[in-house]
PDB file of C-alpha atoms in Angstrom:
ATOM      1  CA  MET A  19     -12.914 -13.927  50.388  1.00  0.00           C
ATOM      2  CA  PHE A  20     -10.197 -16.190  51.723  1.00  0.00           C
ATOM      3  CA  VAL A  21      -6.801 -16.934  50.239  1.00  0.00           C
ATOM      4  CA  ARG A  22      -4.282 -19.753  50.585  1.00  0.00           C
ATOM      5  CA  THR A  23      -0.708 -18.882  49.689  1.00  0.00           C
ATOM      6  CA  VAL A  24       2.317 -21.103  49.145  1.00  0.00           C
ATOM      7  CA  TYR A  25       5.908 -19.820  49.119  1.00  0.00           C
ATOM      8  CA  ALA A  26       8.548 -22.264  47.891  1.00  0.00           C
ATOM      9  CA  THR A  27      12.296 -21.888  47.398  1.00  0.00           C
ATOM     10  CA  GLY A  28      14.577 -24.276  45.553  1.00  0.00           C
ATOM     11  CA  ASP A  29      17.159 -24.839  42.849  1.00  0.00           C
ATOM     12  CA  PRO A  30      16.682 -22.254  40.062  1.00  0.00           C
ATOM     13  CA  ALA A  31      17.751 -24.907  37.547  1.00  0.00           C
ATOM     14  CA  ARG A  32      14.686 -26.969  38.503  1.00  0.00           C
ATOM     15  CA  LEU A  33      12.225 -24.098  38.558  1.00  0.00           C
ATOM     16  CA  ASP A  34      10.923 -24.375  34.978  1.00  0.00           C
ATOM     17  CA  ARG A  35      10.089 -28.049  35.349  1.00  0.00           C
ATOM     18  CA  THR A  36       8.068 -27.311  38.462  1.00  0.00           C
ATOM     19  CA  LEU A  37       6.298 -24.364  36.841  1.00  0.00           C
ATOM     20  CA  ASP A  38       5.395 -26.556  33.869  1.00  0.00           C
ATOM     21  CA  GLY A  39       3.708 -28.990  36.226  1.00  0.00           C
ATOM     22  CA  PHE A  40       1.583 -26.288  37.814  1.00  0.00           C
ATOM     23  CA  ARG A  41       0.733 -24.772  34.440  1.00  0.00           C
ATOM     24  CA  ALA A  42      -0.526 -28.136  33.265  1.00  0.00           C
ATOM     25  CA  GLU A  43      -2.519 -29.132  36.351  1.00  0.00           C
ATOM     26  CA  ALA A  44      -3.246 -26.326  38.804  1.00  0.00           C
ATOM     27  CA  VAL A  45      -6.288 -24.700  37.224  1.00  0.00           C
ATOM     28  CA  GLY A  46      -7.902 -28.033  36.447  1.00  0.00           C
ATOM     29  CA  LEU A  47      -7.390 -29.234  40.013  1.00  0.00           C
ATOM     30  CA  LEU A  48      -8.685 -26.011  41.533  1.00  0.00           C
ATOM     31  CA  THR A  49     -11.747 -25.490  39.357  1.00  0.00           C
ATOM     32  CA  GLY A  50     -13.064 -28.848  40.508  1.00  0.00           C
ATOM     33  CA  GLN A  51     -13.243 -27.625  44.114  1.00  0.00           C
ATOM     34  CA  PRO A  52     -16.365 -25.960  45.571  1.00  0.00           C
ATOM     35  CA  GLY A  53     -15.925 -22.272  46.307  1.00  0.00           C
ATOM     36  CA  TYR A  54     -12.939 -21.697  43.998  1.00  0.00           C
ATOM     37  CA  ARG A  55     -12.570 -18.050  42.923  1.00  0.00           C
ATOM     38  CA  GLY A  56      -9.129 -17.642  41.332  1.00  0.00           C
ATOM     39  CA  TYR A  57      -5.444 -18.553  41.220  1.00  0.00           C
ATOM     40  CA  GLY A  58      -2.097 -16.862  40.588  1.00  0.00           C
ATOM     41  CA  LEU A  59       1.336 -18.411  40.019  1.00  0.00           C
ATOM     42  CA  PHE A  60       4.447 -16.223  40.284  1.00  0.00           C
ATOM     43  CA  ALA A  61       8.197 -16.818  40.011  1.00  0.00           C
ATOM     44  CA  ASN A  62      11.598 -15.283  40.658  1.00  0.00           C
ATOM     45  CA  ARG A  63      13.710 -17.263  38.224  1.00  0.00           C
ATOM     46  CA  GLU A  64      17.048 -15.836  39.305  1.00  0.00           C
ATOM     47  CA  LEU A  65      16.688 -16.691  42.996  1.00  0.00           C
ATOM     48  CA  GLY A  66      14.585 -19.819  42.589  1.00  0.00           C
ATOM     49  CA  ILE A  67      11.322 -18.764  44.269  1.00  0.00           C
ATOM     50  CA  ILE A  68       7.772 -19.803  43.446  1.00  0.00           C
ATOM     51  CA  THR A  69       4.795 -18.262  45.167  1.00  0.00           C
ATOM     52  CA  MET A  70       1.129 -18.886  44.452  1.00  0.00           C
ATOM     53  CA  GLY A  71      -2.259 -17.941  45.809  1.00  0.00           C
ATOM     54  CA  SER A  72      -5.710 -19.458  45.443  1.00  0.00           C
ATOM     55  CA  TRP A  73      -8.921 -17.566  46.263  1.00  0.00           C
ATOM     56  CA  TRP A  74     -11.991 -19.082  47.969  1.00  0.00           C
ATOM     57  CA  GLU A  75     -15.486 -17.864  48.800  1.00  0.00           C
ATOM     58  CA  SER A  76     -15.217 -18.994  52.445  1.00  0.00           C
ATOM     59  CA  GLY A  77     -12.698 -20.138  55.012  1.00  0.00           C
ATOM     60  CA  GLN A  78     -14.284 -23.579  55.005  1.00  0.00           C
ATOM     61  CA  ALA A  79     -13.900 -23.887  51.229  1.00  0.00           C
ATOM     62  CA  GLU A  80     -10.222 -22.949  51.565  1.00  0.00           C
ATOM     63  CA  ARG A  81      -9.640 -25.577  54.279  1.00  0.00           C
ATOM     64  CA  ASP A  82     -11.571 -28.313  52.483  1.00  0.00           C
ATOM     65  CA  SER A  83      -9.739 -27.734  49.212  1.00  0.00           C
ATOM     66  CA  ASP A  84      -6.399 -27.784  50.994  1.00  0.00           C
ATOM     67  CA  ALA A  85      -7.175 -31.182  52.471  1.00  0.00           C
ATOM     68  CA  ARG A  86      -8.015 -32.539  49.012  1.00  0.00           C
ATOM     69  CA  LEU A  87      -5.130 -30.944  47.094  1.00  0.00           C
ATOM     70  CA  ARG A  88      -2.252 -30.953  49.590  1.00  0.00           C
ATOM     71  CA  GLU A  89      -0.773 -34.256  48.483  1.00  0.00           C
ATOM     72  CA  ARG A  90      -0.736 -33.440  44.765  1.00  0.00           C
ATOM     73  CA  ARG A  91       0.665 -29.970  45.437  1.00  0.00           C
ATOM     74  CA  SER A  92       3.534 -31.533  47.402  1.00  0.00           C
ATOM     75  CA  GLU A  93       4.220 -33.921  44.532  1.00  0.00           C
ATOM     76  CA  LEU A  94       4.383 -31.066  42.034  1.00  0.00           C
ATOM     77  CA  LEU A  95       6.778 -29.106  44.252  1.00  0.00           C
ATOM     78  CA  ALA A  96       9.015 -32.094  45.034  1.00  0.00           C
ATOM     79  CA  PRO A  97      11.333 -31.724  41.963  1.00  0.00           C
ATOM     80  CA  PHE A  98      12.094 -28.154  43.052  1.00  0.00           C
ATOM     81  CA  GLY A  99      13.888 -29.643  46.057  1.00  0.00           C
ATOM     82  CA  GLY A 100      13.561 -26.768  48.512  1.00  0.00           C
ATOM     83  CA  THR A 101      11.490 -25.227  51.296  1.00  0.00           C
ATOM     84  CA  VAL A 102       7.726 -24.742  51.381  1.00  0.00           C
ATOM     85  CA  ALA A 103       5.661 -22.420  53.589  1.00  0.00           C
ATOM     86  CA  GLN A 104       1.870 -22.201  53.479  1.00  0.00           C
ATOM     87  CA  ASP A 105      -0.457 -19.565  54.924  1.00  0.00           C
ATOM     88  CA  ALA A 106      -4.181 -18.825  55.098  1.00  0.00           C
ATOM     89  CA  TRP A 107      -5.552 -15.284  54.913  1.00  0.00           C
ATOM     90  CA  GLU A 108      -8.697 -13.206  54.697  1.00  0.00           C
ATOM     91  CA  ALA A 109      -8.835 -10.703  51.827  1.00  0.00           C
ATOM     92  CA  VAL A 110      -9.916  -7.470  53.556  1.00  0.00           C
ATOM     93  CA  VAL A 111      -9.456  -5.277  50.469  1.00  0.00           C
ATOM     94  CA  ALA A 112      -9.608  -6.642  46.927  1.00  0.00           C
ATOM     95  CA  ALA A 113      -9.432  -4.753  43.653  1.00  0.00           C
ATOM     96  CA  ARG A 114      -8.927  -7.772  41.453  1.00  0.00           C
ATOM     97  CA  PRO A 115      -7.968  -7.307  37.778  1.00  0.00           C
ATOM     98  CA  VAL A 116     -10.202  -8.474  34.972  1.00  0.00           C
ATOM     99  CA  GLN A 117      -7.218 -10.047  33.218  1.00  0.00           C
ATOM    100  CA  ALA A 118      -3.419  -9.906  33.021  1.00  0.00           C
ATOM    101  CA  PRO A 119      -1.557  -9.817  29.691  1.00  0.00           C
ATOM    102  CA  PRO A 120       1.532 -11.898  28.904  1.00  0.00           C
ATOM    103  CA  GLY A 121       4.568 -10.285  30.518  1.00  0.00           C
ATOM    104  CA  ALA A 122       2.704  -9.085  33.634  1.00  0.00           C
ATOM    105  CA  TRP A 123       4.542  -8.651  36.944  1.00  0.00           C
ATOM    106  CA  PHE A 124       3.596  -8.936  40.622  1.00  0.00           C
ATOM    107  CA  ARG A 125       4.839  -7.153  43.748  1.00  0.00           C
ATOM    108  CA  LEU A 126       4.453  -8.803  47.159  1.00  0.00           C
ATOM    109  CA  THR A 127       4.856  -6.959  50.467  1.00  0.00           C
ATOM    110  CA  ARG A 128       4.646  -8.615  53.887  1.00  0.00           C
ATOM    111  CA  PHE A 129       4.145  -6.843  57.199  1.00  0.00           C
ATOM    112  CA  ASP A 130       3.337  -7.322  60.887  1.00  0.00           C
ATOM    113  CA  ILE A 131       0.169  -5.691  62.219  1.00  0.00           C
ATOM    114  CA  GLY A 132      -1.443  -5.717  65.675  1.00  0.00           C
ATOM    115  CA  ARG A 133      -4.988  -7.048  65.866  1.00  0.00           C
ATOM    116  CA  SER A 134      -6.318  -3.704  67.034  1.00  0.00           C
ATOM    117  CA  GLN A 135      -4.824  -1.970  63.989  1.00  0.00           C
ATOM    118  CA  THR A 136      -6.241  -4.073  61.165  1.00  0.00           C
ATOM    119  CA  ASP A 137      -9.126  -1.734  60.338  1.00  0.00           C
ATOM    120  CA  ARG A 138      -6.739   1.237  60.156  1.00  0.00           C
ATOM    121  CA  ALA A 139      -4.363  -0.724  57.941  1.00  0.00           C
ATOM    122  CA  ALA A 140      -7.160  -1.742  55.573  1.00  0.00           C
ATOM    123  CA  ALA A 141      -8.393   1.846  55.346  1.00  0.00           C
ATOM    124  CA  ALA A 142      -4.861   3.136  54.670  1.00  0.00           C
ATOM    125  CA  PHE A 143      -4.468   0.652  51.815  1.00  0.00           C
ATOM    126  CA  ARG A 144      -7.904   1.337  50.367  1.00  0.00           C
ATOM    127  CA  GLU A 145      -7.697   5.124  50.638  1.00  0.00           C
ATOM    128  CA  GLY A 146      -3.973   5.681  50.069  1.00  0.00           C
ATOM    129  CA  VAL A 147      -2.112   2.889  48.305  1.00  0.00           C
ATOM    130  CA  LEU A 148      -4.771   1.879  45.779  1.00  0.00           C
ATOM    131  CA  PRO A 149      -5.499   5.435  44.579  1.00  0.00           C
ATOM    132  CA  ALA A 150      -1.763   6.089  44.205  1.00  0.00           C
ATOM    133  CA  MET A 151      -1.336   2.941  42.138  1.00  0.00           C
ATOM    134  CA  GLN A 152      -4.383   3.667  39.990  1.00  0.00           C
ATOM    135  CA  ARG A 153      -2.557   6.761  38.756  1.00  0.00           C
ATOM    136  CA  VAL A 154       0.297   4.573  37.455  1.00  0.00           C
ATOM    137  CA  ASP A 155      -0.089   3.428  33.838  1.00  0.00           C
ATOM    138  CA  GLY A 156      -0.187  -0.346  33.680  1.00  0.00           C
ATOM    139  CA  PHE A 157      -1.513  -0.980  37.188  1.00  0.00           C
ATOM    140  CA  LEU A 158      -3.979  -3.866  37.010  1.00  0.00           C
ATOM    141  CA  GLY A 159      -5.183  -4.446  40.559  1.00  0.00           C
ATOM    142  CA  GLY A 160      -4.240  -5.346  44.082  1.00  0.00           C
ATOM    143  CA  SER A 161      -5.351  -6.783  47.386  1.00  0.00           C
ATOM    144  CA  MET A 162      -4.580  -6.737  51.094  1.00  0.00           C
ATOM    145  CA  LEU A 163      -4.598 -10.026  52.996  1.00  0.00           C
ATOM    146  CA  LEU A 164      -4.629 -10.343  56.774  1.00  0.00           C
ATOM    147  CA  ASN A 165      -4.129 -13.140  59.269  1.00  0.00           C
ATOM    148  CA  SER A 166      -5.323 -11.410  62.427  1.00  0.00           C
ATOM    149  CA  GLU A 167      -4.592 -14.393  64.653  1.00  0.00           C
ATOM    150  CA  ASP A 168      -0.907 -14.355  63.728  1.00  0.00           C
ATOM    151  CA  GLU A 169      -0.835 -10.539  63.395  1.00  0.00           C
ATOM    152  CA  ARG A 170       0.547 -10.655  59.868  1.00  0.00           C
ATOM    153  CA  GLY A 171      -0.471  -9.163  56.553  1.00  0.00           C
ATOM    154  CA  ALA A 172       0.435  -9.158  52.877  1.00  0.00           C
ATOM    155  CA  VAL A 173      -0.236  -6.874  49.932  1.00  0.00           C
ATOM    156  CA  GLY A 174      -0.116  -8.061  46.329  1.00  0.00           C
ATOM    157  CA  LEU A 175      -0.097  -5.660  43.361  1.00  0.00           C
ATOM    158  CA  LEU A 176      -0.291  -6.589  39.679  1.00  0.00           C
ATOM    159  CA  PHE A 177       1.178  -4.646  36.756  1.00  0.00           C
ATOM    160  CA  ALA A 178       0.836  -5.079  33.007  1.00  0.00           C
ATOM    161  CA  ASP A 179       4.591  -5.381  32.424  1.00  0.00           C
ATOM    162  CA  LYS A 180       7.990  -4.879  34.029  1.00  0.00           C
ATOM    163  CA  ALA A 181       8.179  -1.252  32.879  1.00  0.00           C
ATOM    164  CA  ALA A 182       4.936  -0.436  34.703  1.00  0.00           C
ATOM    165  CA  LEU A 183       6.220  -2.261  37.783  1.00  0.00           C
ATOM    166  CA  ALA A 184       9.416  -0.198  37.724  1.00  0.00           C
ATOM    167  CA  ALA A 185       7.511   3.062  37.192  1.00  0.00           C
ATOM    168  CA  SER A 186       5.401   2.351  40.273  1.00  0.00           C
ATOM    169  CA  ARG A 187       8.330   2.017  42.678  1.00  0.00           C
ATOM    170  CA  GLY A 188       8.672   5.703  43.490  1.00  0.00           C
ATOM    171  CA  PRO A 189       4.963   6.538  43.913  1.00  0.00           C
ATOM    172  CA  LEU A 190       4.412   3.344  45.864  1.00  0.00           C
ATOM    173  CA  ALA A 191       7.322   4.030  48.226  1.00  0.00           C
ATOM    174  CA  GLN A 192       5.632   7.235  49.368  1.00  0.00           C
ATOM    175  CA  ALA A 193       2.169   5.688  49.637  1.00  0.00           C
ATOM    176  CA  ARG A 194       3.553   2.625  51.417  1.00  0.00           C
ATOM    177  CA  ALA A 195       5.390   4.705  54.034  1.00  0.00           C
ATOM    178  CA  LYS A 196       2.214   6.655  54.819  1.00  0.00           C
ATOM    179  CA  ALA A 197       0.111   3.481  54.970  1.00  0.00           C
ATOM    180  CA  VAL A 198       2.559   1.682  57.264  1.00  0.00           C
ATOM    181  CA  ALA A 199       2.596   4.659  59.623  1.00  0.00           C
ATOM    182  CA  ALA A 200      -1.178   5.053  59.532  1.00  0.00           C
ATOM    183  CA  GLY A 201      -1.738   1.372  60.213  1.00  0.00           C
ATOM    184  CA  ALA A 202       1.011   1.090  62.861  1.00  0.00           C
ATOM    185  CA  ALA A 203       2.482  -1.810  60.882  1.00  0.00           C
ATOM    186  CA  THR A 204       6.054  -3.085  60.525  1.00  0.00           C
ATOM    187  CA  LEU A 205       7.187  -3.832  56.982  1.00  0.00           C
ATOM    188  CA  ARG A 206       9.051  -7.157  56.761  1.00  0.00           C
ATOM    189  CA  SER A 207       9.735  -7.848  53.082  1.00  0.00           C
ATOM    190  CA  LEU A 208       9.304  -6.519  49.559  1.00  0.00           C
ATOM    191  CA  GLU A 209       9.631  -8.813  46.515  1.00  0.00           C
ATOM    192  CA  GLU A 210       8.856  -8.746  42.794  1.00  0.00           C
ATOM    193  CA  PHE A 211       7.866 -11.685  40.612  1.00  0.00           C
ATOM    194  CA  GLU A 212       7.076 -12.594  37.041  1.00  0.00           C
ATOM    195  CA  VAL A 213       3.431 -13.581  36.546  1.00  0.00           C
ATOM    196  CA  VAL A 214       3.499 -17.143  35.234  1.00  0.00           C
ATOM    197  CA  LEU A 215      -0.228 -17.911  35.309  1.00  0.00           C
ATOM    198  CA  LEU A 216      -3.337 -16.024  36.391  1.00  0.00           C
ATOM    199  CA  ASP A 217      -6.805 -17.569  36.399  1.00  0.00           C
ATOM    200  CA  LEU A 218      -9.604 -15.112  37.144  1.00  0.00           C
ATOM    201  CA  PRO A 219     -12.959 -16.829  36.669  1.00  0.00           C
ATOM    202  CA  ARG A 220     -15.987 -14.581  36.455  1.00  0.00           C
ATOM    203  CA  GLN A 221     -17.541 -14.080  39.887  1.00  0.00           C
ATOM    204  CA  PRO A 222     -21.044 -15.515  40.403  1.00  0.00           C
TER     205      PRO A 222
END
């Protein structure tokens, strides 16, 4: 699977208007594209950050959909009045949730990883981080994304509510430290977001 992510910052006072636009249009726009497999919309209301990810069955489907949707996405983000960064990834490990209830939360971690270490990093996530999280009540699912060309990676984890997210911080800190060491990675950022919208169509 392949994933396109967008990370936008802007005026927190304009965030709700922008989120409303994506709530109204995003799923409809995406489901009309060949190869679409899912979408998540996440926000940090206090800081004024929106991040989103769309899932695709192939790299070509991701690129083709981006060409068709880029203009409308830019229009929807324009009122936010900030910065926009876009990335393309391959999902090397995916334990996707069946659904997410209202009030769910999302943790995003970004890291640097050498090309020769990607298999080790994926194994460390699959065999260490995921089992540790599955012992936390309220854990819904997670995935590891890699861009081997740019030697970067990202991990996204979903939780049923903010209490479950908070309860996972200690166990995850230990599992994350072991995984980073095992994969010879460098952790770059750790963020937490409210889940605004999650579309998880049934896989074919």
